[in-house]
PDB file of C-alpha atoms in Angstrom:
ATOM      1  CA  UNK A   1    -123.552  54.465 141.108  1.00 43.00           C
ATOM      2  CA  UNK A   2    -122.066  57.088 138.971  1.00 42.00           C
ATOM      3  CA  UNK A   3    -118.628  57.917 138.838  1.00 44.00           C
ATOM      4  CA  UNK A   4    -117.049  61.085 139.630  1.00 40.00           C
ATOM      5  CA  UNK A   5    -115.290  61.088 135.937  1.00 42.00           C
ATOM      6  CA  UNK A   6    -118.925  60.692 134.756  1.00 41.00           C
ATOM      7  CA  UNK A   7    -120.322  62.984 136.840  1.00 36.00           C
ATOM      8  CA  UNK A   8    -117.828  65.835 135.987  1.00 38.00           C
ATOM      9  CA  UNK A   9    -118.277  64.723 132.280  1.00 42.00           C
ATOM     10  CA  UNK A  10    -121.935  65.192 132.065  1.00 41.00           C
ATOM     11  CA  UNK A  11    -121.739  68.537 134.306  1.00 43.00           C
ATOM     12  CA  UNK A  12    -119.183  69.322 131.501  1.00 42.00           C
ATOM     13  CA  UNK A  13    -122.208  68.398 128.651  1.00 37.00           C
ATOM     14  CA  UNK A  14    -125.132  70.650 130.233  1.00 40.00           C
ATOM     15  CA  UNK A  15    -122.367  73.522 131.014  1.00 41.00           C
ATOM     16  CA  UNK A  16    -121.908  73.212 127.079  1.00 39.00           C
ATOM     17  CA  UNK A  17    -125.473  73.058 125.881  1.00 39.00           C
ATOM     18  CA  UNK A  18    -126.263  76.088 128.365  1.00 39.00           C
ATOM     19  CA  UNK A  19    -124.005  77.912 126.488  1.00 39.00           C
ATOM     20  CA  UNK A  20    -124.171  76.582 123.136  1.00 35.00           C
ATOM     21  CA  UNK A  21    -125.567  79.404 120.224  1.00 37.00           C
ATOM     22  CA  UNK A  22    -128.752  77.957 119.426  1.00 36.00           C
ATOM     23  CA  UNK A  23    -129.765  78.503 123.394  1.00 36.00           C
ATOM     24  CA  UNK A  24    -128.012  82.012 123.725  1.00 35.00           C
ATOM     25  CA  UNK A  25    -130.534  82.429 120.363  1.00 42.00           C
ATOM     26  CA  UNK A  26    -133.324  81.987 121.907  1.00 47.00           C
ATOM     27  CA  UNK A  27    -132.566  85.018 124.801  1.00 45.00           C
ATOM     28  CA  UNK A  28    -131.218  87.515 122.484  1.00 82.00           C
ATOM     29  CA  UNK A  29    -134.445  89.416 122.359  1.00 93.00           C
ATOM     30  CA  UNK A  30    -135.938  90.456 125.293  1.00 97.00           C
ATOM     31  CA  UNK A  31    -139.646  90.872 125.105  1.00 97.00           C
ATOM     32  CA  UNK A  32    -140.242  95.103 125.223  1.00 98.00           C
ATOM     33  CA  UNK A  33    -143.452  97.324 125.340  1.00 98.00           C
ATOM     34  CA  UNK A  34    -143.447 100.783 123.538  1.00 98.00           C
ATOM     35  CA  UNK A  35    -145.229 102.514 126.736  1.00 98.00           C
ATOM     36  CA  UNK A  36    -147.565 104.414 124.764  1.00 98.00           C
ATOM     37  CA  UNK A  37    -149.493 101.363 124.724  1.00 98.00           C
ATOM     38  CA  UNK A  38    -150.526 101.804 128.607  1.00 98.00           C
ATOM     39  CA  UNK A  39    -150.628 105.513 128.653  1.00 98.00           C
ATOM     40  CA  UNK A  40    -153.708 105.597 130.257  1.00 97.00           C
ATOM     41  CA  UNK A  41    -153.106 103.325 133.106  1.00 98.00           C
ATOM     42  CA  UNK A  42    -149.425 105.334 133.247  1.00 98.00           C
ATOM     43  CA  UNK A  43    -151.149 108.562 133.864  1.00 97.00           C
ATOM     44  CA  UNK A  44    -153.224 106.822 137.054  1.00 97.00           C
ATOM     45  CA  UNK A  45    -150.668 104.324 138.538  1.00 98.00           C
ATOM     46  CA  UNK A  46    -146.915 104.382 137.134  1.00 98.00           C
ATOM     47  CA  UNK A  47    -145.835 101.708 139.960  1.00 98.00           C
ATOM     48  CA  UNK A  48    -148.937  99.592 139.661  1.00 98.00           C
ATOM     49  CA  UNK A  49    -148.646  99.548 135.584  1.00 98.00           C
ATOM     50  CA  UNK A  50    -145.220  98.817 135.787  1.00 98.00           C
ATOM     51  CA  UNK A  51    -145.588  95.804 138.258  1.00 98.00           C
ATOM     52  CA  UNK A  52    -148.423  94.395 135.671  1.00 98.00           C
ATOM     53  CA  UNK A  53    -145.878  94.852 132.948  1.00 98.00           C
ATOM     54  CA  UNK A  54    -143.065  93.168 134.865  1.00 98.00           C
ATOM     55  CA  UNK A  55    -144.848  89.989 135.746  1.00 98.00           C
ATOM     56  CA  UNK A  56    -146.490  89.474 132.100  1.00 98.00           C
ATOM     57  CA  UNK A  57    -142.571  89.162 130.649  1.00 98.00           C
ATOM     58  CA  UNK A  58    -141.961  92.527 129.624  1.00 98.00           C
ATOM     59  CA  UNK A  59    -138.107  92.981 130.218  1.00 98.00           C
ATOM     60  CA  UNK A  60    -137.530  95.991 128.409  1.00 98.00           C
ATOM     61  CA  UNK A  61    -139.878  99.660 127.273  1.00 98.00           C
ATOM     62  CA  UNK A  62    -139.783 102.359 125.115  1.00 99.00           C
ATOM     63  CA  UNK A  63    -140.698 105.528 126.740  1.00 98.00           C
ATOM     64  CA  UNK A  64    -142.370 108.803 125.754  1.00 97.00           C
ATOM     65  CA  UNK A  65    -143.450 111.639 127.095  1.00 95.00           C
ATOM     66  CA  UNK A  66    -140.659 113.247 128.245  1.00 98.00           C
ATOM     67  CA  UNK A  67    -140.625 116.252 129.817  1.00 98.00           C
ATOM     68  CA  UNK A  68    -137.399 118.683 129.475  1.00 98.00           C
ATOM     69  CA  UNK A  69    -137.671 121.228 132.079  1.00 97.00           C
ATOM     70  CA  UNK A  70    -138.329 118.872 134.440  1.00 98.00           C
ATOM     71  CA  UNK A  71    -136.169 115.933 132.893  1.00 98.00           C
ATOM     72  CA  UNK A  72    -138.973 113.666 133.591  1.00 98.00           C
ATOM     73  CA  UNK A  73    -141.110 110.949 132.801  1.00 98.00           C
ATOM     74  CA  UNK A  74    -144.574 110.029 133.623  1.00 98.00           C
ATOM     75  CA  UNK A  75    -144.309 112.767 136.659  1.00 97.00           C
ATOM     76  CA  UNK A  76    -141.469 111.373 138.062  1.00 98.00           C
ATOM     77  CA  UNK A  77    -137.984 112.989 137.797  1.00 98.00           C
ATOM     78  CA  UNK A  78    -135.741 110.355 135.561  1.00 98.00           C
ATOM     79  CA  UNK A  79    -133.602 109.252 137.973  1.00 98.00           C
ATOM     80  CA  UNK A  80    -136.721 108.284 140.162  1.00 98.00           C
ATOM     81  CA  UNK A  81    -138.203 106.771 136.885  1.00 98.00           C
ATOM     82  CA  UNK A  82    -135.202 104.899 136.926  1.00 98.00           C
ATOM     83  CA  UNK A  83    -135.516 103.433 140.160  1.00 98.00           C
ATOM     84  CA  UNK A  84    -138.637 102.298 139.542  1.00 98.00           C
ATOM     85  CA  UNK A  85    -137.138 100.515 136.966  1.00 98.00           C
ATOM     86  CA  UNK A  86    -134.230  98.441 138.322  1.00 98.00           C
ATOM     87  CA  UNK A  87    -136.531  97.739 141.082  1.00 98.00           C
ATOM     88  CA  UNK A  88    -138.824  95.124 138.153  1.00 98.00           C
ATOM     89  CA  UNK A  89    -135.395  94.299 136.738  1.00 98.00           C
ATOM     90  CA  UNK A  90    -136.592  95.871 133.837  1.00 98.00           C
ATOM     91  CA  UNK A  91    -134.511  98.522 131.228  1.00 98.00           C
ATOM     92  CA  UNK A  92    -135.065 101.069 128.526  1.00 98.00           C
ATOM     93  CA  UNK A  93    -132.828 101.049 125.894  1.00 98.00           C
ATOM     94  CA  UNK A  94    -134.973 103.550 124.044  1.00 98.00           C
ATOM     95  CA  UNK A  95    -137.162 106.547 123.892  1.00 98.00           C
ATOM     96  CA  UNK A  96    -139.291 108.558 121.850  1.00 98.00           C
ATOM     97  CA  UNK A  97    -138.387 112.237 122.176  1.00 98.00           C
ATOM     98  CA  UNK A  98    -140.343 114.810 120.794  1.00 98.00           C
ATOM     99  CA  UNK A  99    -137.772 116.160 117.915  1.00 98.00           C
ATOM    100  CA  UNK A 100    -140.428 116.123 115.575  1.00 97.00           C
ATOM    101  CA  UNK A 101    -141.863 119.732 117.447  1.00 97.00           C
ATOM    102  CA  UNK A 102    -138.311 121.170 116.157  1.00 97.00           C
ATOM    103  CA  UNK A 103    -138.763 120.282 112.387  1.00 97.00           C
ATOM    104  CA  UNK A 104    -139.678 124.370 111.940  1.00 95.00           C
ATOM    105  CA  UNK A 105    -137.357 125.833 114.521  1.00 97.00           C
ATOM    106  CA  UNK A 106    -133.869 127.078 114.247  1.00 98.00           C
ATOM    107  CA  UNK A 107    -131.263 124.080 114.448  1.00 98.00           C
ATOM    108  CA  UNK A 108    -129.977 125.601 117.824  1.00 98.00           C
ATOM    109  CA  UNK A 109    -133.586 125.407 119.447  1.00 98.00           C
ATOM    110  CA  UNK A 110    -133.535 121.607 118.381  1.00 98.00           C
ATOM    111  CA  UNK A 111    -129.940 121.168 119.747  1.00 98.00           C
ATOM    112  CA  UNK A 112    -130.665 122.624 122.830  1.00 98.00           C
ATOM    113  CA  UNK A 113    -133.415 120.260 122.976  1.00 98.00           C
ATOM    114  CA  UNK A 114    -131.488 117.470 122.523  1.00 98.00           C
ATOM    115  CA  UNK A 115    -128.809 117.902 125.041  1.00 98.00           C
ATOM    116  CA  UNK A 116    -131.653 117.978 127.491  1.00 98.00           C
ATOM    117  CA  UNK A 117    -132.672 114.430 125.757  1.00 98.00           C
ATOM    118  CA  UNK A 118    -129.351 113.500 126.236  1.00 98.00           C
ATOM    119  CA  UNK A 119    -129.774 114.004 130.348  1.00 98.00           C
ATOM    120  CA  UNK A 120    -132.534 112.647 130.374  1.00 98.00           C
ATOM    121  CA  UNK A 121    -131.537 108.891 128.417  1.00 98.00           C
ATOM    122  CA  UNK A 122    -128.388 109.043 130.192  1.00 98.00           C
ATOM    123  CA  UNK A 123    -130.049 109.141 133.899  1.00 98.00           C
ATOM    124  CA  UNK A 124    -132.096 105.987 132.495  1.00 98.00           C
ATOM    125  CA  UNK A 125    -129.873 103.945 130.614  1.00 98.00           C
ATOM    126  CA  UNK A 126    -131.241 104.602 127.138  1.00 98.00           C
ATOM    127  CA  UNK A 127    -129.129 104.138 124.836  1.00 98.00           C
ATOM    128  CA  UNK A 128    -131.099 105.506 121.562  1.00 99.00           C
ATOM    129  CA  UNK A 129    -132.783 108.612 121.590  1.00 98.00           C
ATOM    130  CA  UNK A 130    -135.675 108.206 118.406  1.00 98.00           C
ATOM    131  CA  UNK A 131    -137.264 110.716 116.340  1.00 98.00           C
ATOM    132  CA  UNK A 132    -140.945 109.754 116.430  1.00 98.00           C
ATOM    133  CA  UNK A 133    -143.082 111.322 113.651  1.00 97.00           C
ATOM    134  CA  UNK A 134    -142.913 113.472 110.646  1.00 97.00           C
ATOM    135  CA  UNK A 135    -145.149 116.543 111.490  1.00 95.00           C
ATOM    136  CA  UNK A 136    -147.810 117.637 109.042  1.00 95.00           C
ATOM    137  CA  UNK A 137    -146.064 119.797 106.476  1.00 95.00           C
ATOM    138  CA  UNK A 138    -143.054 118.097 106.193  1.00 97.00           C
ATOM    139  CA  UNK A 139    -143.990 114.987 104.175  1.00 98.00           C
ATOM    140  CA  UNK A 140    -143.590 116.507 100.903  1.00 98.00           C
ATOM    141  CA  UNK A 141    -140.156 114.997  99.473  1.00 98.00           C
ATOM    142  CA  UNK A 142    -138.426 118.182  99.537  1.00 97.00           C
ATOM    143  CA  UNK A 143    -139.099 118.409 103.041  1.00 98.00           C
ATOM    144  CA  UNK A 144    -138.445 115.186 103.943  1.00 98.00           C
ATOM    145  CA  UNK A 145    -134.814 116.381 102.809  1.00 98.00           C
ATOM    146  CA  UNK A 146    -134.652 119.030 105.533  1.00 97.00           C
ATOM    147  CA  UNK A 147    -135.581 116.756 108.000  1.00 98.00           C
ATOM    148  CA  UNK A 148    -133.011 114.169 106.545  1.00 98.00           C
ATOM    149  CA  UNK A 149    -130.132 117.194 107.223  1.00 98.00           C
ATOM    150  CA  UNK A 150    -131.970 117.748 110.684  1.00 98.00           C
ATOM    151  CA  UNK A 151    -131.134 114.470 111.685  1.00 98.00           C
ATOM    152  CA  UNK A 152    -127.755 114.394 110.496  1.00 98.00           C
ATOM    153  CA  UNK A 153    -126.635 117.230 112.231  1.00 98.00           C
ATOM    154  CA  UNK A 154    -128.390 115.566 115.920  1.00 98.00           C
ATOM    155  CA  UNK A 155    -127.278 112.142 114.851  1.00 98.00           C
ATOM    156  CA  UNK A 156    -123.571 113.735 115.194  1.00 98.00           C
ATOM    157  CA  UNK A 157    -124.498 115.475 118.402  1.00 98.00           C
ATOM    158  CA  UNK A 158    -125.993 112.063 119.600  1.00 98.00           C
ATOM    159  CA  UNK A 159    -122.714 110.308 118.838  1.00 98.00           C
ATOM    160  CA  UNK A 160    -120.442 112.426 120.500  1.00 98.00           C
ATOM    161  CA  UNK A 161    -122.220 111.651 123.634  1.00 98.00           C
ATOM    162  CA  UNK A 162    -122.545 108.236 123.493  1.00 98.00           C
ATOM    163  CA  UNK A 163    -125.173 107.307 122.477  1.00 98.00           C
ATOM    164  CA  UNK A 164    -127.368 106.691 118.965  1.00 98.00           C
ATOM    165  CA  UNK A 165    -130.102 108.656 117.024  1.00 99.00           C
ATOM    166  CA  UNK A 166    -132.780 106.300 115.669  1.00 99.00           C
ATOM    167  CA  UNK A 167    -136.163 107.398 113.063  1.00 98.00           C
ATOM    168  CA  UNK A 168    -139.096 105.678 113.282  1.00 98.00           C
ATOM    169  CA  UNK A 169    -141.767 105.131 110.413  1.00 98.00           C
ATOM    170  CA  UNK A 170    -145.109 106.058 109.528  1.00 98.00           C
ATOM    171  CA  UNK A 171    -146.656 105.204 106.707  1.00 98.00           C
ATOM    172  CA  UNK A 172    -146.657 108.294 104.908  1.00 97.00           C
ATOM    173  CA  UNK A 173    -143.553 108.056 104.048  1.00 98.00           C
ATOM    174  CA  UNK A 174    -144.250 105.070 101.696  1.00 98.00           C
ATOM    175  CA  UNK A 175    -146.297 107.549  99.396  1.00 98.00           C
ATOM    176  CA  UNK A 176    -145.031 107.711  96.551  1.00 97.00           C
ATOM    177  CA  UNK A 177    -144.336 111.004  95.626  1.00 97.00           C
ATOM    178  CA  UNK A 178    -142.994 111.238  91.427  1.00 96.00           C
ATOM    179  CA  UNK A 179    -141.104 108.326  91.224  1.00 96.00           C
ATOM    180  CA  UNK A 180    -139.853 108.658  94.817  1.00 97.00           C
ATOM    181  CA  UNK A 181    -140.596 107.510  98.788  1.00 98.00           C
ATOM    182  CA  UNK A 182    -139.628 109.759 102.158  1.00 98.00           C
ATOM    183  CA  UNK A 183    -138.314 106.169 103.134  1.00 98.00           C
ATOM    184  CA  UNK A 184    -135.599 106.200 100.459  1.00 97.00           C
ATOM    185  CA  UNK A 185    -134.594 109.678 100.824  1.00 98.00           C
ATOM    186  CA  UNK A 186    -134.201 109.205 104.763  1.00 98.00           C
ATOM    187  CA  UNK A 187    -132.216 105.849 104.178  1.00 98.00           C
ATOM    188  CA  UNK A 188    -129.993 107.605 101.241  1.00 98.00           C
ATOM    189  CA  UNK A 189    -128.867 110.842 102.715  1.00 98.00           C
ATOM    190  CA  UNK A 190    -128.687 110.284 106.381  1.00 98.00           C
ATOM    191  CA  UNK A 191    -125.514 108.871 107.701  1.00 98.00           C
ATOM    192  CA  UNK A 192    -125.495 105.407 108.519  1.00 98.00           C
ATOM    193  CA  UNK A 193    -123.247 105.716 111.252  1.00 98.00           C
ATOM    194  CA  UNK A 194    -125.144 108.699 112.516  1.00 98.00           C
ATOM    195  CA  UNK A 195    -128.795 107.750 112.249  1.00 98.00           C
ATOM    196  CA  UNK A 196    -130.473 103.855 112.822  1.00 98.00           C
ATOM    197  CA  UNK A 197    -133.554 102.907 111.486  1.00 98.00           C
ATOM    198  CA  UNK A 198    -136.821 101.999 113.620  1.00 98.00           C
ATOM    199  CA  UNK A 199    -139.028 100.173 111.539  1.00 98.00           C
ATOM    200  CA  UNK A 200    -142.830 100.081 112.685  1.00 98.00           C
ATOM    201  CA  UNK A 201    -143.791  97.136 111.157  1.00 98.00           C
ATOM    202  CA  UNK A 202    -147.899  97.968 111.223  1.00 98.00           C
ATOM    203  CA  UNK A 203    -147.073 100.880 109.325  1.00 98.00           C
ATOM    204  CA  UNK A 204    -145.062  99.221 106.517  1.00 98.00           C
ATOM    205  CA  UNK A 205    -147.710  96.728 106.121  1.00 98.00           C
ATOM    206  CA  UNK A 206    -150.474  99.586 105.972  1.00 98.00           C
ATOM    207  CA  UNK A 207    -148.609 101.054 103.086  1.00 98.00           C
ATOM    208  CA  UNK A 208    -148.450  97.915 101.601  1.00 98.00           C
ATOM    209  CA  UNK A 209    -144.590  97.650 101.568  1.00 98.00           C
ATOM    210  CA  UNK A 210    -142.373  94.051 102.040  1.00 98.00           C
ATOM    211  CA  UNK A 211    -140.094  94.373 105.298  1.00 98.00           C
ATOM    212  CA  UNK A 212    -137.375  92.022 103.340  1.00 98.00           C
ATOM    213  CA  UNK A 213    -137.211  94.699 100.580  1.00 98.00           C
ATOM    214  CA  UNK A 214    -136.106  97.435 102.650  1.00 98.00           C
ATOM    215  CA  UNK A 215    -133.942  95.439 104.960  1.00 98.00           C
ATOM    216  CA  UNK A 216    -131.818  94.152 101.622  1.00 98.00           C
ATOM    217  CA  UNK A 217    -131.474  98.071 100.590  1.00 97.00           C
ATOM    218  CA  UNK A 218    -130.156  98.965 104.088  1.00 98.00           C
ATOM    219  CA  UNK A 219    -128.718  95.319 105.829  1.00 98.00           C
ATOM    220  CA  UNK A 220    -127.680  95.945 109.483  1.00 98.00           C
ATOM    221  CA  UNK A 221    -130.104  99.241 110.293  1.00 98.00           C
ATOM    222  CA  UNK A 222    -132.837  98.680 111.209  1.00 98.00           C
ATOM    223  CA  UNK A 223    -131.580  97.865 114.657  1.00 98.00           C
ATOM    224  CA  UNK A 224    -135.220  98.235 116.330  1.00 98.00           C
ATOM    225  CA  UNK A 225    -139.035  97.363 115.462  1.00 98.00           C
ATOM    226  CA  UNK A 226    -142.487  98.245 116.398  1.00 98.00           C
ATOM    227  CA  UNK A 227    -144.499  94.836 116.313  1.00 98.00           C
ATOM    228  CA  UNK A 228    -147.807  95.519 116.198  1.00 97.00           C
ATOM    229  CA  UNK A 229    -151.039  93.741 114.432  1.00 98.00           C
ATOM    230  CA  UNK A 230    -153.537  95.176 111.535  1.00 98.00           C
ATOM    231  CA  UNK A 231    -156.870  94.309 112.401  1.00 98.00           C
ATOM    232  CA  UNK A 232    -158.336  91.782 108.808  1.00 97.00           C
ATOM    233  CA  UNK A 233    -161.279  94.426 108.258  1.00 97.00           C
ATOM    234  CA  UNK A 234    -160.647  97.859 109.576  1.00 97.00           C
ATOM    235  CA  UNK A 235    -156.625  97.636 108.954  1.00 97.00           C
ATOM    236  CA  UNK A 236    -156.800  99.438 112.229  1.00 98.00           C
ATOM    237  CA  UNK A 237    -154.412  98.453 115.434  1.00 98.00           C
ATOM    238  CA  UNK A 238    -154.998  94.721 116.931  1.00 98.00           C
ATOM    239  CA  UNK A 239    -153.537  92.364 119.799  1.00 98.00           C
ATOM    240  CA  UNK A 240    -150.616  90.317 117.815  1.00 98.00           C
ATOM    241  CA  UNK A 241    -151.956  87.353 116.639  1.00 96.00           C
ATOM    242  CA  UNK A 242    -155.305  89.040 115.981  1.00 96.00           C
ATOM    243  CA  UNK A 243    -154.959  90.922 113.056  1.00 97.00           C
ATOM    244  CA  UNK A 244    -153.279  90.164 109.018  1.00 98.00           C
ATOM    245  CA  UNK A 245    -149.421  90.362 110.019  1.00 98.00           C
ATOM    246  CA  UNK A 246    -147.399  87.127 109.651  1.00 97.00           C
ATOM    247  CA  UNK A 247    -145.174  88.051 112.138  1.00 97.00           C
ATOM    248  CA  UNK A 248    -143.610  84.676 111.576  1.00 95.00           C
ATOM    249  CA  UNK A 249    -142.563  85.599 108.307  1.00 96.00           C
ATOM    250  CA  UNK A 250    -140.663  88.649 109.165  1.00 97.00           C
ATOM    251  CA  UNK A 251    -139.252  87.385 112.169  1.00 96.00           C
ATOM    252  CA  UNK A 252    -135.957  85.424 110.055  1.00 96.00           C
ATOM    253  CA  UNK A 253    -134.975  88.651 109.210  1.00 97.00           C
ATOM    254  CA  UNK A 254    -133.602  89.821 112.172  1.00 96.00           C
ATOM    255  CA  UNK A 255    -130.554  89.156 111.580  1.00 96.00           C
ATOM    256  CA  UNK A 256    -130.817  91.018 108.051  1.00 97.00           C
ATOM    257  CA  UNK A 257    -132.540  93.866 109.676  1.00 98.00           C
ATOM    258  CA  UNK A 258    -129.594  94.021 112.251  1.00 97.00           C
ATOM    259  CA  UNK A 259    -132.220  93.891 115.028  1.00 97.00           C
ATOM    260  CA  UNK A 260    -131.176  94.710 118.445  1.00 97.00           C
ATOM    261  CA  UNK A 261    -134.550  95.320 120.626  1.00 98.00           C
ATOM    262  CA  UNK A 262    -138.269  94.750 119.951  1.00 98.00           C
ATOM    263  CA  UNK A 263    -141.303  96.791 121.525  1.00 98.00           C
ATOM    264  CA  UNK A 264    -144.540  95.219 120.938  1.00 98.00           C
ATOM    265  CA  UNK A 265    -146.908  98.222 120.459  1.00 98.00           C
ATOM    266  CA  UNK A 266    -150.550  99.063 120.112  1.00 98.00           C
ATOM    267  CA  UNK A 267    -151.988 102.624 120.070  1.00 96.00           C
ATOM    268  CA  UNK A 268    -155.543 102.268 120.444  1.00 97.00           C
ATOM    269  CA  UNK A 269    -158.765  99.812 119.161  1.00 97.00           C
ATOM    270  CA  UNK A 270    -158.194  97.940 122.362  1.00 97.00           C
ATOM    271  CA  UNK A 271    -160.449  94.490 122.673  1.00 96.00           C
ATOM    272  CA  UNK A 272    -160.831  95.033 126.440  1.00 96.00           C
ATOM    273  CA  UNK A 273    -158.578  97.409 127.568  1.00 97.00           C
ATOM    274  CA  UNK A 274    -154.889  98.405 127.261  1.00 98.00           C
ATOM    275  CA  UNK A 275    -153.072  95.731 130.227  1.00 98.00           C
ATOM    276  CA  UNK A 276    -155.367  93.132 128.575  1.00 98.00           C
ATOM    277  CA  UNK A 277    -154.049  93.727 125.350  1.00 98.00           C
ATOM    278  CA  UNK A 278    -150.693  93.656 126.223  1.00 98.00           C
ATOM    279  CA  UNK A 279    -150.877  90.892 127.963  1.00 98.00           C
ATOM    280  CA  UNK A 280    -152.794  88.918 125.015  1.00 98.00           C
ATOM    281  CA  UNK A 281    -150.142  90.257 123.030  1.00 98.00           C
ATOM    282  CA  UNK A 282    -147.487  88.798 125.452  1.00 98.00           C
ATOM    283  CA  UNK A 283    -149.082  85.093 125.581  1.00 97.00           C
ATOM    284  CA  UNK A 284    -148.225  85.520 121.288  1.00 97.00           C
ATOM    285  CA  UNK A 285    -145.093  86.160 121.719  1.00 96.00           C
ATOM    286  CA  UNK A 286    -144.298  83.939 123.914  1.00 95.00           C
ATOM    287  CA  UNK A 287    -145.808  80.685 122.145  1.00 93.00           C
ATOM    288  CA  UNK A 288    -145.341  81.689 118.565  1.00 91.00           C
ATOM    289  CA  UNK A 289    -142.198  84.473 118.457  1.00 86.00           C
ATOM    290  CA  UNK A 290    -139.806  84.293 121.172  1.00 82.00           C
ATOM    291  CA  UNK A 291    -139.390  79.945 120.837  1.00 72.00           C
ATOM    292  CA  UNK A 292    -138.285  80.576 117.274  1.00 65.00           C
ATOM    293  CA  UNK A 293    -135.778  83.486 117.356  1.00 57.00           C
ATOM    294  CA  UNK A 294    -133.453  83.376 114.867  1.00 58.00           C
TER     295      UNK A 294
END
């Protein structure tokens, strides 16, 4: 029979090894979904979708779609949204607003617009509000600088509230343009304090750019990614595991990247259909990315 002595000993051993770093490791990440992904199955059945979602793994999304008279999502007024929500003990620590309709307006229209952001993130938890997309016209270098000032000036109207002003990538902005790359100009004159990076890491492998290479020219940024596949043949979207990324490659560079959340994404060229996807994307994560966190 085991003694008590023993007995509190090895309690003492597994109360250590539950909280030792390479375990903690290992639930850093929680697996997320950019909710464009499931749009269509969104615009039919928000509580069904988001019971699917919930039992495949999904712990955290990415919204869009917001609407700002209403301050709503998917229909549903936020703090409603939010219920939903909690209810799947799931979170959203990010959203994609639509700042990118305010490149052309006067800087008080798109401040306006973004206190109504900020009501909106704040009723759900959010804690970064993301620029999505560079709108056509302003992916020439010189404007690329405007929009660089643009999010400056929001980042420090972010910040005073709380919360944090992320940009996320295209691909267009790896073009290069006379010796220079929209990427560098928005990583060299935006604040870092004022504006994170959200790297979409289909999009930097569609322009043909290295991940490491931008993480070592801005260490501790890029605090979120979009992880989603290139099909081998028509470089179009894929389920993970599917397509030409080597998602196992990038993955060590979390840490590097400063990554704080993940949304696995995929915008269209579904195999079956959108919750299939996702959930063939989750099964990847699960056996091939989430084991080996760094």
């Amino acid at each position: 029979m085991i003694s008590r002595r023993r007995f509190i000993q090895a309690g003492a051993v597994a109360s250590a090894a539950l909280a030792s770093p390479v375990v903690a490791q290992r639930r850093k990440y929680k697996m997320g979904l950019q909710l464009f992904t499931v749009r269509a199955p969104m615009r039919t059945d928000v509580d069904g979708t988001l019971t699917r979602i919930a039992a495949m793994g999904y712990e955290e999304l990415e919204t869009y779609g917001f609407d700002p008279s209403a301050l709503s999502y998917y229909g549903l007024p936020a703090k409603d949204f939010a219920e939903r929500l909690r209810a799947r003990k799931m979170t959203t620590p990010s959203g994609h607003y639509d700042l990118n309709q305010f490149a052309a307006t006067s800087v008080d229209d798109l401040k306006r617009y973004v206190d109504r952001c900020i009501e909106g993130a704040r009723v759900l938890g959010q804690a970064y509000i993301t620029w999505p997309l560079l709108p056509e016209g302003f992916r020439t270098i010189d404007k690329i600088k405007v929009i660089a000032e643009r999010l400056n000036i929001i980042g420090a109207q972010v910040k005073k509230a709380g919360l944090q002003l992320a940009y996320h990538n295209h691909d267009f902005e790896f073009v290069d343009q006379n010796g220079q790359k929209g990427y560098d100009i928005i990583i060299k004159e935006t604040d870092p304090a004022l504006v994170k990076l959200q790297v979409d890491l289909y999009w930097m492998a569609h322009a043909n750019e290295s991940p490491h290479e931008w993480f070592k020219r801005a260490p501790g940024r890029f605090v979120m990614w979009h992880v989603k596949d290139m099909h081998k043949v028509s470089r179009d979207y894929t389920e993970l595991g599917n397509g030409s990324i080597d998602f196992t490659r990038i993955w060590p560079d979390a840490s590097l990247a400063g990554l704080q959340h993940y949304f696995v994404e995929q915008g269209g060229n579904f195999t079956h259909d959108p919750m299939r996807s996702i959930a063939d994307s989750a099964e990847y994560m699960k056996r091939m990315l989430m084991k080996k966190a760094p």
